[in-house]
JSON list of C-alpha atoms in Angstrom, two decimals:
[
{"chain": "T", "resi": 1, "resn": "MET", "atom": "CA", "xyz": [0.13, -0.56, 0.20]},
{"chain": "T", "resi": 2, "resn": "SER", "atom": "CA", "xyz": [1.16, 4.07, -0.44]},
{"chain": "T", "resi": 3, "resn": "ALA", "atom": "CA", "xyz": [2.47, 5.64, 1.99]},
{"chain": "T", "resi": 4, "resn": "GLU", "atom": "CA", "xyz": [0.23, 8.34, 0.45]},
{"chain": "T", "resi": 5, "resn": "LEU", "atom": "CA", "xyz": [-2.57, 6.38, 0.90]},
{"chain": "T", "resi": 6, "resn": "LEU", "atom": "CA", "xyz": [-1.54, 5.22, 4.27]},
{"chain": "T", "resi": 7, "resn": "ALA", "atom": "CA", "xyz": [-1.74, 8.51, 5.63]},
{"chain": "T", "resi": 8, "resn": "SER", "atom": "CA", "xyz": [-4.57, 9.85, 4.00]},
{"chain": "T", "resi": 9, "resn": "LEU", "atom": "CA", "xyz": [-6.28, 7.08, 5.41]},
{"chain": "T", "resi": 10, "resn": "ASP", "atom": "CA", "xyz": [-5.54, 9.15, 9.09]},
{"chain": "T", "resi": 11, "resn": "ASP", "atom": "CA", "xyz": [-5.00, 12.43, 8.07]},
{"chain": "T", "resi": 12, "resn": "ALA", "atom": "CA", "xyz": [-8.61, 12.52, 6.52]},
{"chain": "T", "resi": 13, "resn": "GLU", "atom": "CA", "xyz": [-10.70, 15.53, 6.62]},
{"chain": "T", "resi": 14, "resn": "ARG", "atom": "CA", "xyz": [-14.17, 15.04, 7.97]},
{"chain": "T", "resi": 15, "resn": "THR", "atom": "CA", "xyz": [-15.70, 17.63, 6.29]},
{"chain": "T", "resi": 16, "resn": "PRO", "atom": "CA", "xyz": [-18.14, 17.71, 4.19]},
{"chain": "T", "resi": 17, "resn": "ARG", "atom": "CA", "xyz": [-17.57, 18.62, 0.70]},
{"chain": "T", "resi": 18, "resn": "HIS", "atom": "CA", "xyz": [-18.12, 15.96, -2.25]},
{"chain": "T", "resi": 19, "resn": "SER", "atom": "CA", "xyz": [-21.11, 15.43, -3.57]},
{"chain": "T", "resi": 20, "resn": "ILE", "atom": "CA", "xyz": [-22.41, 11.32, -4.42]},
{"chain": "T", "resi": 21, "resn": "SER", "atom": "CA", "xyz": [-21.41, 11.99, -8.94]},
{"chain": "T", "resi": 22, "resn": "GLU", "atom": "CA", "xyz": [-18.00, 13.60, -7.64]},
{"chain": "T", "resi": 23, "resn": "VAL", "atom": "CA", "xyz": [-17.35, 10.68, -4.89]},
{"chain": "T", "resi": 24, "resn": "ALA", "atom": "CA", "xyz": [-19.48, 7.89, -7.79]},
{"chain": "T", "resi": 25, "resn": "GLU", "atom": "CA", "xyz": [-16.73, 9.85, -10.64]},
{"chain": "T", "resi": 26, "resn": "LEU", "atom": "CA", "xyz": [-13.70, 9.76, -9.01]},
{"chain": "T", "resi": 27, "resn": "THR", "atom": "CA", "xyz": [-13.81, 6.06, -7.34]},
{"chain": "T", "resi": 28, "resn": "GLY", "atom": "CA", "xyz": [-15.63, 4.73, -10.14]},
{"chain": "T", "resi": 29, "resn": "LEU", "atom": "CA", "xyz": [-18.30, 2.91, -7.48]},
{"chain": "T", "resi": 30, "resn": "THR", "atom": "CA", "xyz": [-22.16, 3.64, -8.78]},
{"chain": "T", "resi": 31, "resn": "ALA", "atom": "CA", "xyz": [-23.80, 6.04, -6.46]},
{"chain": "T", "resi": 32, "resn": "HIS", "atom": "CA", "xyz": [-26.16, 2.77, -5.98]},
{"chain": "T", "resi": 33, "resn": "THR", "atom": "CA", "xyz": [-22.73, 0.68, -4.90]},
{"chain": "T", "resi": 34, "resn": "LEU", "atom": "CA", "xyz": [-21.40, 3.85, -1.97]},
{"chain": "T", "resi": 35, "resn": "ARG", "atom": "CA", "xyz": [-25.90, 4.13, -0.86]},
{"chain": "T", "resi": 36, "resn": "TRP", "atom": "CA", "xyz": [-25.54, 0.12, 0.04]},
{"chain": "T", "resi": 37, "resn": "TYR", "atom": "CA", "xyz": [-21.71, 1.04, 1.24]},
{"chain": "T", "resi": 38, "resn": "GLU", "atom": "CA", "xyz": [-23.23, 2.74, 3.30]},
{"chain": "T", "resi": 39, "resn": "ARG", "atom": "CA", "xyz": [-26.17, 1.13, 4.21]},
{"chain": "T", "resi": 40, "resn": "ILE", "atom": "CA", "xyz": [-23.87, -1.86, 5.67]},
{"chain": "T", "resi": 41, "resn": "GLY", "atom": "CA", "xyz": [-21.50, -0.15, 7.02]},
{"chain": "T", "resi": 42, "resn": "LEU", "atom": "CA", "xyz": [-18.82, -0.16, 5.16]},
{"chain": "T", "resi": 43, "resn": "LEU", "atom": "CA", "xyz": [-18.66, 3.47, 5.10]},
{"chain": "T", "resi": 44, "resn": "GLU", "atom": "CA", "xyz": [-19.89, 5.83, 8.33]},
{"chain": "T", "resi": 45, "resn": "PRO", "atom": "CA", "xyz": [-23.18, 7.35, 7.58]},
{"chain": "T", "resi": 46, "resn": "VAL", "atom": "CA", "xyz": [-22.18, 10.09, 5.35]},
{"chain": "T", "resi": 47, "resn": "ASP", "atom": "CA", "xyz": [-23.50, 13.92, 6.08]},
{"chain": "T", "resi": 48, "resn": "ARG", "atom": "CA", "xyz": [-25.92, 15.48, 4.87]},
{"chain": "T", "resi": 49, "resn": "THR", "atom": "CA", "xyz": [-27.05, 18.80, 3.35]},
{"chain": "T", "resi": 50, "resn": "HIS", "atom": "CA", "xyz": [-30.32, 20.26, 4.87]},
{"chain": "T", "resi": 51, "resn": "ALA", "atom": "CA", "xyz": [-31.63, 19.36, 1.30]},
{"chain": "T", "resi": 52, "resn": "GLY", "atom": "CA", "xyz": [-31.43, 15.18, 2.88]},
{"chain": "T", "resi": 53, "resn": "ARG", "atom": "CA", "xyz": [-28.44, 15.30, -0.27]},
{"chain": "T", "resi": 54, "resn": "ARG", "atom": "CA", "xyz": [-25.15, 13.04, 0.76]},
{"chain": "T", "resi": 55, "resn": "ARG", "atom": "CA", "xyz": [-21.90, 15.47, 1.04]},
{"chain": "T", "resi": 56, "resn": "TYR", "atom": "CA", "xyz": [-18.81, 13.00, 1.32]},
{"chain": "T", "resi": 57, "resn": "SER", "atom": "CA", "xyz": [-15.79, 14.32, 3.47]},
{"chain": "T", "resi": 58, "resn": "ASP", "atom": "CA", "xyz": [-11.95, 13.33, 2.06]},
{"chain": "T", "resi": 59, "resn": "ALA", "atom": "CA", "xyz": [-11.49, 11.04, 5.51]},
{"chain": "T", "resi": 60, "resn": "ASP", "atom": "CA", "xyz": [-15.30, 9.22, 3.30]},
{"chain": "T", "resi": 61, "resn": "LEU", "atom": "CA", "xyz": [-12.90, 9.83, -0.43]},
{"chain": "T", "resi": 62, "resn": "ALA", "atom": "CA", "xyz": [-9.76, 8.17, 1.74]},
{"chain": "T", "resi": 63, "resn": "ARG", "atom": "CA", "xyz": [-11.42, 5.11, 3.66]},
{"chain": "T", "resi": 64, "resn": "LEU", "atom": "CA", "xyz": [-13.44, 4.35, -0.37]},
{"chain": "T", "resi": 65, "resn": "GLU", "atom": "CA", "xyz": [-10.16, 4.63, -1.89]},
{"chain": "T", "resi": 66, "resn": "PHE", "atom": "CA", "xyz": [-8.88, 1.56, 0.88]},
{"chain": "T", "resi": 67, "resn": "LEU", "atom": "CA", "xyz": [-12.10, -0.71, 0.43]},
{"chain": "T", "resi": 68, "resn": "GLY", "atom": "CA", "xyz": [-11.34, -0.30, -3.36]},
{"chain": "T", "resi": 69, "resn": "LYS", "atom": "CA", "xyz": [-7.78, -1.79, -2.67]},
{"chain": "T", "resi": 70, "resn": "LEU", "atom": "CA", "xyz": [-9.49, -4.81, -0.70]},
{"chain": "T", "resi": 71, "resn": "ARG", "atom": "CA", "xyz": [-12.03, -5.50, -3.72]},
{"chain": "T", "resi": 72, "resn": "LEU", "atom": "CA", "xyz": [-9.03, -5.90, -6.35]},
{"chain": "T", "resi": 73, "resn": "THR", "atom": "CA", "xyz": [-7.24, -8.06, -4.13]},
{"chain": "T", "resi": 74, "resn": "GLY", "atom": "CA", "xyz": [-10.34, -9.91, -4.36]},
{"chain": "T", "resi": 75, "resn": "MET", "atom": "CA", "xyz": [-11.14, -9.05, -0.27]},
{"chain": "T", "resi": 76, "resn": "SER", "atom": "CA", "xyz": [-14.98, -11.00, -0.32]},
{"chain": "T", "resi": 77, "resn": "VAL", "atom": "CA", "xyz": [-18.23, -7.89, 1.22]},
{"chain": "T", "resi": 78, "resn": "ALA", "atom": "CA", "xyz": [-18.00, -10.29, 4.30]},
{"chain": "T", "resi": 79, "resn": "ASP", "atom": "CA", "xyz": [-13.90, -9.33, 5.09]},
{"chain": "T", "resi": 80, "resn": "MET", "atom": "CA", "xyz": [-13.94, -5.75, 4.51]},
{"chain": "T", "resi": 81, "resn": "VAL", "atom": "CA", "xyz": [-17.10, -5.05, 7.04]},
{"chain": "T", "resi": 82, "resn": "ARG", "atom": "CA", "xyz": [-16.07, -6.82, 9.75]},
{"chain": "T", "resi": 83, "resn": "TYR", "atom": "CA", "xyz": [-12.31, -5.16, 9.14]},
{"chain": "T", "resi": 84, "resn": "ILE", "atom": "CA", "xyz": [-14.60, -1.82, 8.95]},
{"chain": "T", "resi": 85, "resn": "GLU", "atom": "CA", "xyz": [-16.38, -2.70, 12.49]},
{"chain": "T", "resi": 86, "resn": "MET", "atom": "CA", "xyz": [-13.07, -4.07, 13.85]},
{"chain": "T", "resi": 87, "resn": "VAL", "atom": "CA", "xyz": [-11.92, -0.13, 14.06]},
{"chain": "T", "resi": 88, "resn": "ARG", "atom": "CA", "xyz": [-14.91, 1.32, 14.51]},
{"chain": "T", "resi": 89, "resn": "GLU", "atom": "CA", "xyz": [-14.71, -1.43, 17.38]},
{"chain": "T", "resi": 90, "resn": "GLY", "atom": "CA", "xyz": [-10.50, 1.23, 18.02]},
{"chain": "T", "resi": 91, "resn": "PRO", "atom": "CA", "xyz": [-7.80, 0.04, 18.97]},
{"chain": "T", "resi": 92, "resn": "ALA", "atom": "CA", "xyz": [-7.45, -2.79, 21.14]},
{"chain": "T", "resi": 93, "resn": "THR", "atom": "CA", "xyz": [-8.81, -5.09, 17.69]},
{"chain": "T", "resi": 94, "resn": "MET", "atom": "CA", "xyz": [-5.24, -3.88, 15.89]},
{"chain": "T", "resi": 95, "resn": "ASP", "atom": "CA", "xyz": [-3.32, -7.07, 15.68]},
{"chain": "T", "resi": 96, "resn": "ALA", "atom": "CA", "xyz": [-6.67, -9.19, 14.51]},
{"chain": "T", "resi": 97, "resn": "ARG", "atom": "CA", "xyz": [-7.26, -6.68, 11.82]},
{"chain": "T", "resi": 98, "resn": "ARG", "atom": "CA", "xyz": [-3.39, -7.20, 11.08]},
{"chain": "T", "resi": 99, "resn": "ASP", "atom": "CA", "xyz": [-3.69, -11.28, 11.47]},
{"chain": "T", "resi": 100, "resn": "LEU", "atom": "CA", "xyz": [-7.26, -10.65, 9.48]},
{"chain": "T", "resi": 101, "resn": "LEU", "atom": "CA", "xyz": [-5.00, -8.82, 6.35]},
{"chain": "T", "resi": 102, "resn": "ILE", "atom": "CA", "xyz": [-2.07, -11.31, 6.89]},
{"chain": "T", "resi": 103, "resn": "GLU", "atom": "CA", "xyz": [-4.25, -13.92, 6.40]},
{"chain": "T", "resi": 104, "resn": "HIS", "atom": "CA", "xyz": [-6.23, -12.11, 3.06]},
{"chain": "T", "resi": 105, "resn": "ARG", "atom": "CA", "xyz": [-1.83, -11.06, 1.87]},
{"chain": "T", "resi": 106, "resn": "ALA", "atom": "CA", "xyz": [-1.37, -15.36, 1.79]},
{"chain": "T", "resi": 107, "resn": "GLU", "atom": "CA", "xyz": [-4.32, -15.57, -0.73]},
{"chain": "T", "resi": 108, "resn": "VAL", "atom": "CA", "xyz": [-3.36, -12.68, -2.29]},
{"chain": "T", "resi": 109, "resn": "ARG", "atom": "CA", "xyz": [-0.12, -14.19, -3.32]},
{"chain": "T", "resi": 110, "resn": "GLU", "atom": "CA", "xyz": [-1.68, -17.86, -3.75]},
{"chain": "T", "resi": 111, "resn": "ARG", "atom": "CA", "xyz": [-3.57, -15.98, -6.42]},
{"chain": "T", "resi": 112, "resn": "ILE", "atom": "CA", "xyz": [-1.09, -13.92, -7.38]},
{"chain": "T", "resi": 113, "resn": "ALA", "atom": "CA", "xyz": [0.98, -18.33, -8.24]},
{"chain": "T", "resi": 114, "resn": "ASP", "atom": "CA", "xyz": [-1.48, -19.05, -10.14]},
{"chain": "T", "resi": 115, "resn": "LEU", "atom": "CA", "xyz": [-1.87, -16.18, -12.76]},
{"chain": "T", "resi": 116, "resn": "HIS", "atom": "CA", "xyz": [2.00, -16.77, -12.98]},
{"chain": "T", "resi": 117, "resn": "ALA", "atom": "CA", "xyz": [1.73, -20.04, -13.56]},
{"chain": "T", "resi": 118, "resn": "SER", "atom": "CA", "xyz": [-1.20, -19.94, -16.11]},
{"chain": "T", "resi": 119, "resn": "LEU", "atom": "CA", "xyz": [0.47, -17.30, -17.79]},
{"chain": "T", "resi": 120, "resn": "ALA", "atom": "CA", "xyz": [3.47, -19.57, -18.40]},
{"chain": "T", "resi": 121, "resn": "VAL", "atom": "CA", "xyz": [1.21, -21.84, -20.08]},
{"chain": "T", "resi": 122, "resn": "LEU", "atom": "CA", "xyz": [-0.11, -18.76, -22.25]},
{"chain": "T", "resi": 123, "resn": "ASP", "atom": "CA", "xyz": [2.74, -17.74, -22.93]},
{"chain": "T", "resi": 124, "resn": "TYR", "atom": "CA", "xyz": [3.69, -21.65, -24.14]},
{"chain": "T", "resi": 125, "resn": "LYS", "atom": "CA", "xyz": [0.83, -21.72, -26.12]},
{"chain": "T", "resi": 126, "resn": "ILE", "atom": "CA", "xyz": [1.61, -18.79, -27.81]},
{"chain": "T", "resi": 127, "resn": "ASP", "atom": "CA", "xyz": [5.68, -19.31, -28.53]},
{"chain": "T", "resi": 128, "resn": "PHE", "atom": "CA", "xyz": [3.74, -22.62, -30.30]},
{"chain": "T", "resi": 129, "resn": "TYR", "atom": "CA", "xyz": [1.98, -20.81, -32.58]},
{"chain": "T", "resi": 130, "resn": "GLY", "atom": "CA", "xyz": [4.48, -18.67, -33.09]},
{"chain": "T", "resi": 131, "resn": "ALA", "atom": "CA", "xyz": [6.17, -21.00, -34.76]},
{"chain": "T", "resi": 132, "resn": "GLN", "atom": "CA", "xyz": [3.67, -22.89, -35.46]},
{"chain": "T", "resi": 133, "resn": "ALA", "atom": "CA", "xyz": [2.52, -20.42, -37.96]},
{"chain": "T", "resi": 134, "resn": "ALA", "atom": "CA", "xyz": [5.91, -19.47, -38.70]},
{"chain": "T", "resi": 135, "resn": "THR", "atom": "CA", "xyz": [7.53, -22.68, -40.02]},
{"chain": "T", "resi": 136, "resn": "THR", "atom": "CA", "xyz": [4.16, -23.02, -41.74]},
{"chain": "T", "resi": 137, "resn": "ALA", "atom": "CA", "xyz": [4.89, -20.08, -43.04]},
{"chain": "T", "resi": 138, "resn": "THR", "atom": "CA", "xyz": [8.22, -20.94, -44.12]},
{"chain": "T", "resi": 139, "resn": "THR", "atom": "CA", "xyz": [6.85, -24.38, -45.55]},
{"chain": "T", "resi": 140, "resn": "SER", "atom": "CA", "xyz": [3.91, -22.42, -48.13]},
{"chain": "T", "resi": 141, "resn": "ALA", "atom": "CA", "xyz": [6.51, -20.02, -49.45]},
{"chain": "T", "resi": 142, "resn": "GLN", "atom": "CA", "xyz": [9.19, -22.65, -50.46]},
{"chain": "T", "resi": 143, "resn": "ALA", "atom": "CA", "xyz": [6.38, -24.36, -51.98]},
{"chain": "T", "resi": 144, "resn": "THR", "atom": "CA", "xyz": [4.77, -20.74, -54.02]},
{"chain": "T", "resi": 145, "resn": "THR", "atom": "CA", "xyz": [9.28, -21.00, -55.38]},
{"chain": "T", "resi": 146, "resn": "SER", "atom": "CA", "xyz": [9.19, -23.97, -56.37]},
{"chain": "T", "resi": 147, "resn": "ALA", "atom": "CA", "xyz": [7.60, -23.00, -60.59]},
{"chain": "T", "resi": 148, "resn": "LYS", "atom": "CA", "xyz": [7.46, -25.76, -62.65]},
{"chain": "T", "resi": 149, "resn": "THR", "atom": "CA", "xyz": [10.64, -25.96, -64.72]},
{"chain": "T", "resi": 150, "resn": "SER", "atom": "CA", "xyz": [11.26, -27.12, -67.90]},
{"chain": "T", "resi": 151, "resn": "ALA", "atom": "CA", "xyz": [13.93, -28.73, -69.76]},
{"chain": "T", "resi": 152, "resn": "THR", "atom": "CA", "xyz": [14.56, -29.86, -72.95]},
{"chain": "T", "resi": 153, "resn": "THR", "atom": "CA", "xyz": [16.59, -32.95, -73.53]},
{"chain": "T", "resi": 154, "resn": "ASN", "atom": "CA", "xyz": [19.31, -33.82, -76.00]},
{"chain": "T", "resi": 155, "resn": "ASP", "atom": "CA", "xyz": [16.91, -35.79, -78.43]},
{"chain": "T", "resi": 156, "resn": "GLY", "atom": "CA", "xyz": [15.67, -32.90, -78.89]},
{"chain": "T", "resi": 157, "resn": "THR", "atom": "CA", "xyz": [11.82, -33.66, -75.81]},
{"chain": "T", "resi": 158, "resn": "THR", "atom": "CA", "xyz": [10.54, -31.45, -73.67]},
{"chain": "T", "resi": 159, "resn": "THR", "atom": "CA", "xyz": [10.57, -32.68, -69.31]},
{"chain": "T", "resi": 160, "resn": "HIS", "atom": "CA", "xyz": [9.15, -30.84, -67.50]},
{"chain": "T", "resi": 161, "resn": "GLU", "atom": "CA", "xyz": [10.36, -30.79, -64.22]},
{"chain": "T", "resi": 162, "resn": "ARG", "atom": "CA", "xyz": [8.55, -29.59, -59.99]},
{"chain": "T", "resi": 163, "resn": "THR", "atom": "CA", "xyz": [9.68, -29.93, -56.63]},
{"chain": "T", "resi": 164, "resn": "THR", "atom": "CA", "xyz": [8.07, -30.32, -53.73]},
{"chain": "T", "resi": 165, "resn": "THR", "atom": "CA", "xyz": [7.80, -30.81, -50.27]},
{"chain": "T", "resi": 166, "resn": "ASN", "atom": "CA", "xyz": [6.65, -34.24, -48.66]},
{"chain": "T", "resi": 167, "resn": "ASP", "atom": "CA", "xyz": [6.09, -34.49, -44.68]},
{"chain": "T", "resi": 168, "resn": "SER", "atom": "CA", "xyz": [9.80, -34.19, -43.78]},
{"chain": "T", "resi": 169, "resn": "ASN", "atom": "CA", "xyz": [10.30, -30.81, -45.64]},
{"chain": "T", "resi": 170, "resn": "SER", "atom": "CA", "xyz": [12.52, -32.15, -47.61]},
{"chain": "T", "resi": 171, "resn": "ARG", "atom": "CA", "xyz": [11.97, -31.69, -51.36]},
{"chain": "T", "resi": 172, "resn": "LYS", "atom": "CA", "xyz": [12.68, -34.38, -54.33]},
{"chain": "T", "resi": 173, "resn": "ALA", "atom": "CA", "xyz": [12.13, -33.68, -58.01]},
{"chain": "T", "resi": 174, "resn": "VAL", "atom": "CA", "xyz": [8.41, -34.90, -59.76]},
{"chain": "T", "resi": 175, "resn": "SER", "atom": "CA", "xyz": [8.93, -35.97, -63.98]},
{"chain": "T", "resi": 176, "resn": "ALA", "atom": "CA", "xyz": [5.82, -35.02, -64.96]}
]
């Protein structure tokens, strides 16, 4: 996690200043998702204007950024809610929060290793098909360049020879 994000989580200001549409644009979340996050407790109750419109603070934005990182790593919403509940309980839950994050990090590392293995398979297949395409292109080019040739023999007759390619890509002359 970047030092900027960590600092913003600790130092973010609670002054309400951002509309739901601004926050949606900044975070890439829909207004519906933002309201749902508030309803399930991922966000603290958001301040509202006298007209009832939500106003998000910089602290809300910092939390949304952190939650976005957790989602990007595949953390379930249930675990995110559990984590935020522990944050609300205060410093006494720091060890439990750390344990939750350590466990999740291990899962993320395992998924990354699986992705690396899958990527290696894709790379192998791409290289394989690239080599096959190159071989096919070479074989096609050889077949195209092997043109019919005419030769006149000592007795004045004409023979036609062409070169063909067999399965082992070796060439042999065939009389027509």
